[in-house]
């Protein structure tokens, strides 16, 4: 029996509120991440990712509160990313009920953080989030701040290094595809999946259900991250699962 | 005893117990995290959770005398549910980190996931096959997917085996004897199916 492939809705959160609105008619408060998360759990989402983009330091407590409220109402694994810079930061959200933390820029600045987190919580709790963008020479670079700052690192090399340091999963976002709805960057996804031996979550570009099956079949991803195709009610998680199952991909139904 | 039993989640300082507590509340139990003898003695059911290493966990359990309290509860026929490491601790012994004795409330040893070269820990949803009917799994479908995070598995006797799953090869993931049960997956993270199992346990305790 093959592993069940996962569908993971992603919510961008600022000061405790969902950044992009949603148009679910049966949701009372489209800005409440917990209400949206409950909806995705009921629809059959396998996991959830919350990416905190709160800029202010004072706003940081809101993400712990979010983890706390999510754990009271949502009974699938969830990951908190954004602003996790230390074991203490991770302890706060994991203690509140989150299952994993995703780290991005903090691990680029101080790669040892991955080992510290794995040591304390186990590598199954540590997700390395990588924002990659194709360069003119055809390789993929690692970028920061939404693709504006190039780090000089190669995405595939960084994926290998990060997993050897302690990351147990890779959340791989194509900055070229993010927000485009034209499909995942399959070449990048496949290259990272083949170069590492941990699960790869494909992210950035989903616009059609066929994109999800492509990411699994051609991109060799273990999971697909989706935002807008679910948030705006274009498709439900259930429809996505049905589509994947019809194409012979093992999913939880 | 009413329809809303008091369930004690045994706290020995390892793992996040909040999700288990909230899931039990969701299914209508009154759950509390404790290592207090009076509270444990008064509970209608005990939950033994846990994440981490078996030998360290048993050390803490013995320091807090939770092993004695568990045995006394079982003698009084109080239902017990072990979750993840909690399932493993109910068994006789483990090979983890040089080996350690367990609680011996279920029969058999704890060994590494027989993953056949696949990555350990085994993380993710896996379909569970029910090996025999049991009140704990009422209403769950054959092949129900549940959520796992583990590196070790139990090897129960055939009469204590309730459910199996597969990762590389087939392994036991639900075991039970009398009113003592353990599950390798995390019901508190397994959506509606996991909540159904916890509701079944709550009803057993009512």
Coordinates of C-alpha atoms in Angstrom, one line a residue:
Chain A
X1 CA 0.0 0.0 0.0
X2 CA 1.4 3.4 -0.9
X3 CA 1.4 6.3 1.4
X4 CA -1.7 8.5 1.3
X5 CA -0.9 11.8 -0.5
X6 CA -1.9 14.9 1.4
X7 CA -3.8 18.0 0.6
X8 CA -2.9 20.9 2.8
X9 CA -4.8 24.2 2.7
X10 CA -2.6 27.2 3.7
X11 CA -3.8 30.3 5.5
X12 CA -1.8 33.5 5.6
X13 CA -2.4 35.2 8.9
X14 CA -1.6 38.8 9.9
X15 CA -2.3 39.9 13.5
X16 CA -4.4 36.8 14.0
X17 CA -6.6 37.4 10.9
X18 CA -6.6 35.7 7.5
X19 CA -5.0 38.0 5.1
X20 CA -6.8 37.1 1.9
X21 CA -10.5 37.1 2.3
X22 CA -12.6 34.2 1.4
X23 CA -16.0 34.0 -0.2
X24 CA -17.6 31.1 1.6
X25 CA -21.2 32.0 2.0
X26 CA -21.6 29.9 5.0
X27 CA -18.7 31.3 7.0
X28 CA -19.7 33.9 9.5
X29 CA -16.3 35.6 9.8
X30 CA -14.1 35.0 6.7
X31 CA -11.2 36.7 8.5
X32 CA -11.1 34.2 11.4
X33 CA -8.5 31.6 10.6
X34 CA -9.9 29.1 13.1
X35 CA -13.4 29.1 11.5
X36 CA -11.8 28.5 8.1
X37 CA -9.6 25.8 9.5
X38 CA -12.6 24.0 11.0
X39 CA -14.2 24.1 7.6
X40 CA -11.2 22.6 6.0
X41 CA -11.0 19.8 8.6
X42 CA -14.7 19.0 8.0
X43 CA -14.1 18.9 4.2
X44 CA -11.3 16.4 4.6
X45 CA -8.1 18.4 4.6
X46 CA -5.2 16.2 5.8
X47 CA -3.2 18.9 7.5
X48 CA -3.2 22.7 7.7
X49 CA -0.4 25.3 7.5
X50 CA -0.7 28.8 9.0
X51 CA 1.9 31.2 7.8
X52 CA 2.1 34.2 10.1
X53 CA 3.1 37.4 8.3
X54 CA 2.7 39.7 11.3
X55 CA 5.4 42.3 11.1
X56 CA 5.3 43.8 14.5
X57 CA 7.0 42.2 17.5
X58 CA 3.9 42.8 19.7
X59 CA 1.8 41.0 17.2
X60 CA 3.8 37.8 17.7
X61 CA 1.7 36.6 20.6
X62 CA -1.3 36.4 18.3
X63 CA 0.1 33.4 16.6
X64 CA 0.4 31.5 19.9
X65 CA -3.2 32.4 20.6
X66 CA -4.1 31.2 17.1
X67 CA -2.4 27.8 17.8
X68 CA -4.3 27.6 21.1
X69 CA -7.7 28.3 19.6
X70 CA -7.0 26.0 16.6
X71 CA -6.1 23.1 18.9
X72 CA -9.5 23.6 20.7
X73 CA -11.5 23.3 17.5
X74 CA -9.5 21.5 14.8
X75 CA -8.4 17.9 15.1
X76 CA -5.9 17.4 12.3
X77 CA -2.2 18.1 12.4
X78 CA -1.3 21.8 11.8
X79 CA 2.0 23.6 11.2
X80 CA 2.8 27.2 12.2
X81 CA 5.3 29.1 10.1
X82 CA 6.6 32.7 10.1
X83 CA 8.6 34.3 12.8
X84 CA 9.9 31.1 14.4
X85 CA 13.5 32.1 15.3
X86 CA 14.4 30.0 18.4
X87 CA 13.6 26.9 20.4
X88 CA 11.6 29.2 22.7
X89 CA 9.4 30.5 19.8
X90 CA 8.8 26.9 18.7
X91 CA 8.0 25.7 22.2
X92 CA 5.3 28.4 22.6
X93 CA 3.3 27.3 19.5
X94 CA 3.9 23.5 19.9
X95 CA 2.9 23.8 23.6
X96 CA -0.3 25.6 22.5
X97 CA -1.2 22.5 20.3
X98 CA 0.6 22.9 16.9
X99 CA 2.2 19.8 15.6
X100 CA 5.1 21.3 13.5
X101 CA 6.9 24.5 13.0
X102 CA 8.0 25.8 9.6
X103 CA 11.2 27.9 9.5
X104 CA 12.5 29.9 6.6
X105 CA 14.6 33.0 7.0
X106 CA 15.8 32.2 10.5
X107 CA 17.3 28.9 9.3
X108 CA 19.0 30.7 6.4
X109 CA 20.5 33.2 8.9
X110 CA 21.5 30.5 11.4
X111 CA 21.2 27.0 9.9
X112 CA 22.1 25.4 13.4
X113 CA 18.5 26.4 14.4
X114 CA 17.3 23.3 12.5
X115 CA 19.4 21.0 14.6
X116 CA 18.4 22.7 17.8
X117 CA 14.8 22.3 17.0
X118 CA 15.2 18.7 15.9
X119 CA 17.1 17.9 19.1
X120 CA 14.4 19.3 21.4
X121 CA 11.2 18.3 19.5
X122 CA 12.3 15.7 16.9
X123 CA 12.7 16.2 13.2
X124 CA 9.1 15.2 12.6
X125 CA 8.2 18.7 14.1
X126 CA 10.6 20.7 11.9
X127 CA 9.6 21.8 8.4
X128 CA 12.1 23.8 6.3
X129 CA 10.2 26.3 4.2
X130 CA 12.1 27.2 1.0
X131 CA 11.2 30.0 -1.4
X132 CA 12.8 29.2 -4.7
X133 CA 13.0 31.1 -8.0
X134 CA 14.5 30.1 -11.3
X135 CA 17.6 32.1 -12.2
X136 CA 18.8 33.0 -15.7
X137 CA 21.3 30.1 -15.7
X138 CA 18.4 27.7 -15.2
X139 CA 19.2 26.8 -11.6
X140 CA 16.9 27.6 -8.7
X141 CA 18.0 30.2 -6.1
X142 CA 16.7 30.6 -2.6
X143 CA 15.1 33.9 -2.0
X144 CA 13.8 35.9 1.0
X145 CA 11.1 38.5 1.6
X146 CA 8.7 37.2 -1.0
X147 CA 11.3 36.7 -3.7
X148 CA 12.9 40.2 -3.4
X149 CA 16.2 39.2 -1.7
X150 CA 18.5 36.6 -3.2
X151 CA 20.4 34.6 -0.7
X152 CA 23.1 33.2 -3.0
X153 CA 22.1 29.7 -2.0
X154 CA 21.0 27.0 -4.5
X155 CA 17.6 25.6 -3.6
X156 CA 18.4 22.0 -4.1
X157 CA 21.7 22.2 -2.1
X158 CA 19.9 24.1 0.7
X159 CA 17.1 21.4 0.8
X160 CA 19.8 18.7 1.2
X161 CA 21.7 20.7 3.8
X162 CA 18.5 21.6 5.8
X163 CA 17.4 18.0 6.0
X164 CA 20.8 16.8 7.0
X165 CA 20.7 19.4 9.8
X166 CA 17.4 18.2 11.1
X167 CA 14.4 19.3 9.0
X168 CA 12.0 16.4 8.6
X169 CA 9.9 17.9 5.8
X170 CA 10.3 20.5 3.0
X171 CA 7.7 23.1 2.2
X172 CA 8.9 24.1 -1.3
X173 CA 7.4 27.3 -2.8
X174 CA 8.0 28.4 -6.3
X175 CA 8.1 32.2 -6.2
X176 CA 7.7 32.2 -10.0
X177 CA 4.4 30.3 -9.7
X178 CA 3.0 31.7 -6.4
X179 CA -0.3 33.5 -7.1
X180 CA -0.3 32.6 -10.8
X181 CA -2.8 29.7 -10.9
X182 CA -0.9 28.2 -13.8
X183 CA 0.4 25.1 -12.0
X184 CA 3.2 24.0 -9.7
X185 CA 6.8 24.3 -10.8
X186 CA 7.2 20.6 -11.5
X187 CA 10.8 20.5 -12.5
X188 CA 11.9 22.2 -9.2
X189 CA 9.6 20.0 -7.1
X190 CA 10.9 16.8 -8.7
X191 CA 14.6 17.9 -8.4
X192 CA 14.1 18.5 -4.6
X193 CA 12.1 15.3 -4.1
X194 CA 14.8 13.3 -5.8
X195 CA 17.7 15.0 -4.0
X196 CA 16.3 14.5 -0.4
X197 CA 14.7 11.6 1.5
X198 CA 12.0 13.5 3.4
X199 CA 8.5 14.4 2.3
X200 CA 8.2 17.4 -0.1
X201 CA 5.1 19.7 0.0
X202 CA 4.7 21.4 -3.4
X203 CA 3.5 25.0 -3.1
X204 CA 2.8 27.9 -5.4
X205 CA 0.7 27.9 -8.5
X206 CA -2.3 25.7 -8.0
X207 CA -5.2 26.9 -10.1
X208 CA -6.9 23.7 -11.4
X209 CA -7.4 20.2 -9.9
X210 CA -5.2 18.7 -12.6
X211 CA -2.3 20.8 -11.1
X212 CA -2.6 18.8 -7.9
X213 CA -2.3 15.4 -9.6
X214 CA 0.6 16.8 -11.7
X215 CA 2.5 17.8 -8.6
X216 CA 2.2 14.3 -7.2
X217 CA 2.7 12.3 -10.4
X218 CA 5.3 14.4 -12.3
X219 CA 6.6 16.6 -9.5
X220 CA 7.0 13.5 -7.2
X221 CA 5.6 15.5 -4.3
X222 CA 4.2 13.9 -1.2
X223 CA 1.7 16.6 -0.5
X224 CA 0.2 19.7 -2.2
X225 CA -0.3 23.1 -0.5
X226 CA -3.2 25.1 -1.8
X227 CA -4.6 28.5 -0.9
X228 CA -6.7 30.5 -3.3
X229 CA -8.4 27.5 -5.1
X230 CA -10.0 26.6 -1.8
X231 CA -10.3 30.0 -0.1
X232 CA -12.4 31.4 -2.9
X233 CA -14.7 28.4 -3.1
X234 CA -13.5 27.4 -6.6
X235 CA -13.1 23.9 -5.4
X236 CA -13.6 22.0 -2.2
X237 CA -11.0 19.8 -0.6
X238 CA -13.5 16.9 -1.2
X239 CA -13.5 17.6 -4.9
X240 CA -9.8 17.7 -5.0
X241 CA -9.6 14.4 -3.2
X242 CA -12.1 12.8 -5.6
X243 CA -10.1 14.1 -8.6
X244 CA -6.8 12.7 -7.2
X245 CA -8.4 9.3 -6.4
X246 CA -9.9 9.1 -9.9
X247 CA -6.3 9.5 -11.2
X248 CA -5.1 6.6 -9.1
X249 CA -3.5 8.7 -6.4
X250 CA -4.0 7.2 -2.9
X251 CA -5.8 9.7 -0.7
X252 CA -7.7 9.8 2.6
X253 CA -11.4 9.8 1.9
Chain B
X1 CA -21.8 7.8 36.9
X2 CA -23.3 10.2 34.4
X3 CA -23.0 10.6 30.6
X4 CA -20.1 13.0 31.0
X5 CA -17.4 11.0 32.6
X6 CA -14.2 12.5 34.2
X7 CA -11.2 11.4 32.3
X8 CA -7.7 11.9 33.8
X9 CA -4.9 12.5 31.3
X10 CA -1.8 11.3 33.1
X11 CA 0.9 14.0 33.1
X12 CA 4.5 12.8 33.5
X13 CA 6.0 15.8 31.8
X14 CA 6.5 14.4 28.3
X15 CA 4.6 15.6 25.2
X16 CA 1.9 18.1 24.5
X17 CA -1.3 17.0 26.3
X18 CA -3.4 20.0 25.3
X19 CA -4.6 18.5 22.0
X20 CA -5.8 15.3 23.7
X21 CA -7.6 17.3 26.4
X22 CA -9.4 19.4 23.9
X23 CA -10.4 16.4 21.7
X24 CA -11.9 14.7 24.8
X25 CA -13.8 17.9 25.7
X26 CA -15.0 18.0 22.1
X27 CA -16.6 14.5 22.5
X28 CA -18.3 15.5 25.7
X29 CA -15.9 14.2 28.4
X30 CA -14.7 16.2 31.3
X31 CA -10.9 15.9 30.8
X32 CA -8.1 17.1 33.0
X33 CA -4.4 16.8 32.9
X34 CA -3.0 15.5 36.2
X35 CA -0.5 13.4 38.2
X36 CA -2.4 13.8 41.5
X37 CA -3.3 10.6 43.2
X38 CA -6.7 11.7 44.5
X39 CA -7.8 13.0 41.1
X40 CA -6.6 9.8 39.4
X41 CA -8.3 7.6 41.9
X42 CA -11.6 9.5 41.4
X43 CA -11.5 9.4 37.5
X44 CA -13.9 7.3 35.5
X45 CA -11.2 6.6 32.9
X46 CA -7.5 7.1 32.4
X47 CA -5.6 8.3 29.4
X48 CA -1.9 7.6 29.1
X49 CA -0.5 9.9 26.4
X50 CA 3.1 10.5 25.5
X51 CA 5.6 11.6 23.0
X52 CA 9.3 10.9 23.3
X53 CA 11.6 8.0 24.5
X54 CA 10.2 5.0 26.3
X55 CA 13.0 4.6 29.0
X56 CA 12.8 8.2 30.1
X57 CA 9.0 8.1 30.2
X58 CA 9.0 4.9 32.4
X59 CA 11.5 6.6 34.7
X60 CA 9.2 9.6 35.2
X61 CA 6.1 7.4 35.6
X62 CA 7.8 5.4 38.3
X63 CA 9.0 8.6 40.1
X64 CA 5.5 9.9 40.1
X65 CA 4.2 6.4 41.1
X66 CA 1.8 6.5 38.1
X67 CA 2.6 2.8 37.4
X68 CA 1.1 1.8 40.8
X69 CA -1.9 4.1 40.2
X70 CA -2.5 2.6 36.8
X71 CA -2.3 -1.0 38.1
X72 CA -4.7 -0.1 40.9
X73 CA -7.1 1.5 38.4
X74 CA -7.0 -1.7 36.2
X75 CA -7.8 -3.8 39.3
X76 CA -10.8 -1.6 39.9
X77 CA -11.9 -2.2 36.3
X78 CA -11.4 1.5 35.4
X79 CA -10.9 1.8 31.6
X80 CA -7.4 2.9 30.4
X81 CA -6.4 4.2 26.9
X82 CA -2.8 4.6 25.9
X83 CA -2.0 6.8 23.0
X84 CA 1.2 6.6 20.8
X85 CA 4.0 6.2 23.3
X86 CA 1.3 5.6 25.9
X87 CA 0.3 2.4 24.0
X88 CA 3.9 1.2 24.0
X89 CA 4.3 1.8 27.7
X90 CA 1.4 -0.5 28.5
X91 CA 3.5 -3.4 27.1
X92 CA 6.1 -5.6 28.8
X93 CA 9.3 -4.0 27.5
X94 CA 11.1 -2.1 24.8
X95 CA 14.3 -2.4 22.9
X96 CA 14.5 1.4 22.5
X97 CA 17.7 3.1 23.7
X98 CA 19.2 -0.1 25.2
X99 CA 15.9 -1.4 26.5
X100 CA 13.5 -0.8 29.5
X101 CA 10.7 -2.6 31.3
X102 CA 7.2 -1.3 30.6
X103 CA 3.9 -1.5 32.6
X104 CA 3.1 -5.0 31.6
X105 CA -0.7 -4.3 31.3
X106 CA -0.7 -5.7 27.8
X107 CA 1.4 -8.6 26.6
X108 CA 4.4 -8.3 24.3
X109 CA 7.4 -6.2 23.4
X110 CA 8.1 -2.9 21.6
X111 CA 10.3 -3.1 18.6
X112 CA 11.3 -0.7 15.8
X113 CA 8.9 0.0 13.0
X114 CA 9.5 -2.9 10.4
X115 CA 9.7 -0.3 7.7
X116 CA 11.7 -2.4 5.2
X117 CA 14.2 0.3 4.5
X118 CA 11.6 3.1 4.5
X119 CA 12.2 6.3 6.4
X120 CA 11.7 6.2 10.2
X121 CA 9.8 7.8 11.9
X122 CA 6.6 6.8 10.1
X123 CA 4.6 10.0 9.8
X124 CA 1.2 10.4 8.2
X125 CA -2.2 9.0 7.6
X126 CA -2.4 5.2 7.2
X127 CA -5.4 2.9 6.7
X128 CA -6.2 0.7 9.6
X129 CA -7.6 -2.8 9.3
X130 CA -9.7 -4.1 12.2
X131 CA -8.7 -7.6 13.2
X132 CA -11.7 -8.1 15.5
X133 CA -14.8 -6.2 16.7
X134 CA -14.2 -4.1 19.8
X135 CA -16.3 -1.5 21.5
X136 CA -13.4 1.0 21.1
X137 CA -13.8 1.0 17.3
X138 CA -17.6 1.0 17.0
X139 CA -18.6 3.0 13.9
X140 CA -15.2 3.2 12.3
X141 CA -15.0 1.9 8.8
X142 CA -12.7 -0.9 7.6
X143 CA -9.6 0.7 6.3
X144 CA -10.2 3.9 8.2
X145 CA -7.3 6.3 7.8
X146 CA -5.8 7.6 11.0
X147 CA -2.8 9.8 11.8
X148 CA 0.6 8.3 12.9
X149 CA 3.9 9.7 14.1
X150 CA 6.1 6.9 15.6
X151 CA 9.4 5.0 15.3
X152 CA 8.5 1.9 17.4
X153 CA 5.6 -0.6 17.3
X154 CA 4.1 -3.1 19.7
X155 CA 3.9 -6.8 19.1
X156 CA 0.8 -8.0 21.0
X157 CA -0.4 -11.5 21.3
X158 CA -3.1 -12.5 18.8
X159 CA -5.9 -12.3 21.3
X160 CA -4.9 -8.8 22.3
X161 CA -4.6 -7.5 18.7
X162 CA -7.4 -5.2 17.5
X163 CA -6.0 -3.3 14.6
X164 CA -3.2 -3.2 12.1
X165 CA -1.7 -0.8 9.6
X166 CA 1.0 -1.0 7.0
X167 CA 4.2 0.9 6.4
X168 CA 6.8 -1.2 4.7
X169 CA 5.1 -4.2 6.4
X170 CA 2.1 -4.7 8.5
X171 CA 2.3 -3.7 12.2
X172 CA -0.1 -3.7 15.2
X173 CA -1.6 -0.3 15.9
X174 CA -4.5 -1.1 18.3
X175 CA -4.3 -3.6 21.2
X176 CA -6.7 -4.3 24.0
X177 CA -7.3 -6.7 26.9
X178 CA -10.2 -6.3 29.3
X179 CA -10.7 -2.6 29.8
X180 CA -7.1 -1.7 28.8
X181 CA -6.6 -0.4 25.3
X182 CA -3.8 1.3 23.4
X183 CA -3.7 3.0 20.0
X184 CA -0.5 3.8 18.1
X185 CA -2.1 6.6 16.0
X186 CA -3.1 10.0 17.4
X187 CA -6.9 10.0 17.6
X188 CA -6.8 13.7 18.7
X189 CA -5.2 14.5 15.3
X190 CA -7.3 12.1 13.2
X191 CA -10.3 14.3 12.4
X192 CA -13.8 12.8 12.7
X193 CA -12.6 9.2 12.8
X194 CA -10.3 9.9 15.8
X195 CA -13.0 11.8 17.6
X196 CA -15.3 8.9 17.1
X197 CA -12.8 6.5 18.8
X198 CA -12.4 9.0 21.7
X199 CA -16.2 9.2 22.0
X200 CA -16.4 5.4 22.1
X201 CA -13.8 5.4 24.9
X202 CA -15.8 8.1 26.7
X203 CA -18.9 5.9 26.4
X204 CA -17.1 2.9 27.8
X205 CA -16.2 5.1 30.8
X206 CA -19.7 6.4 31.3

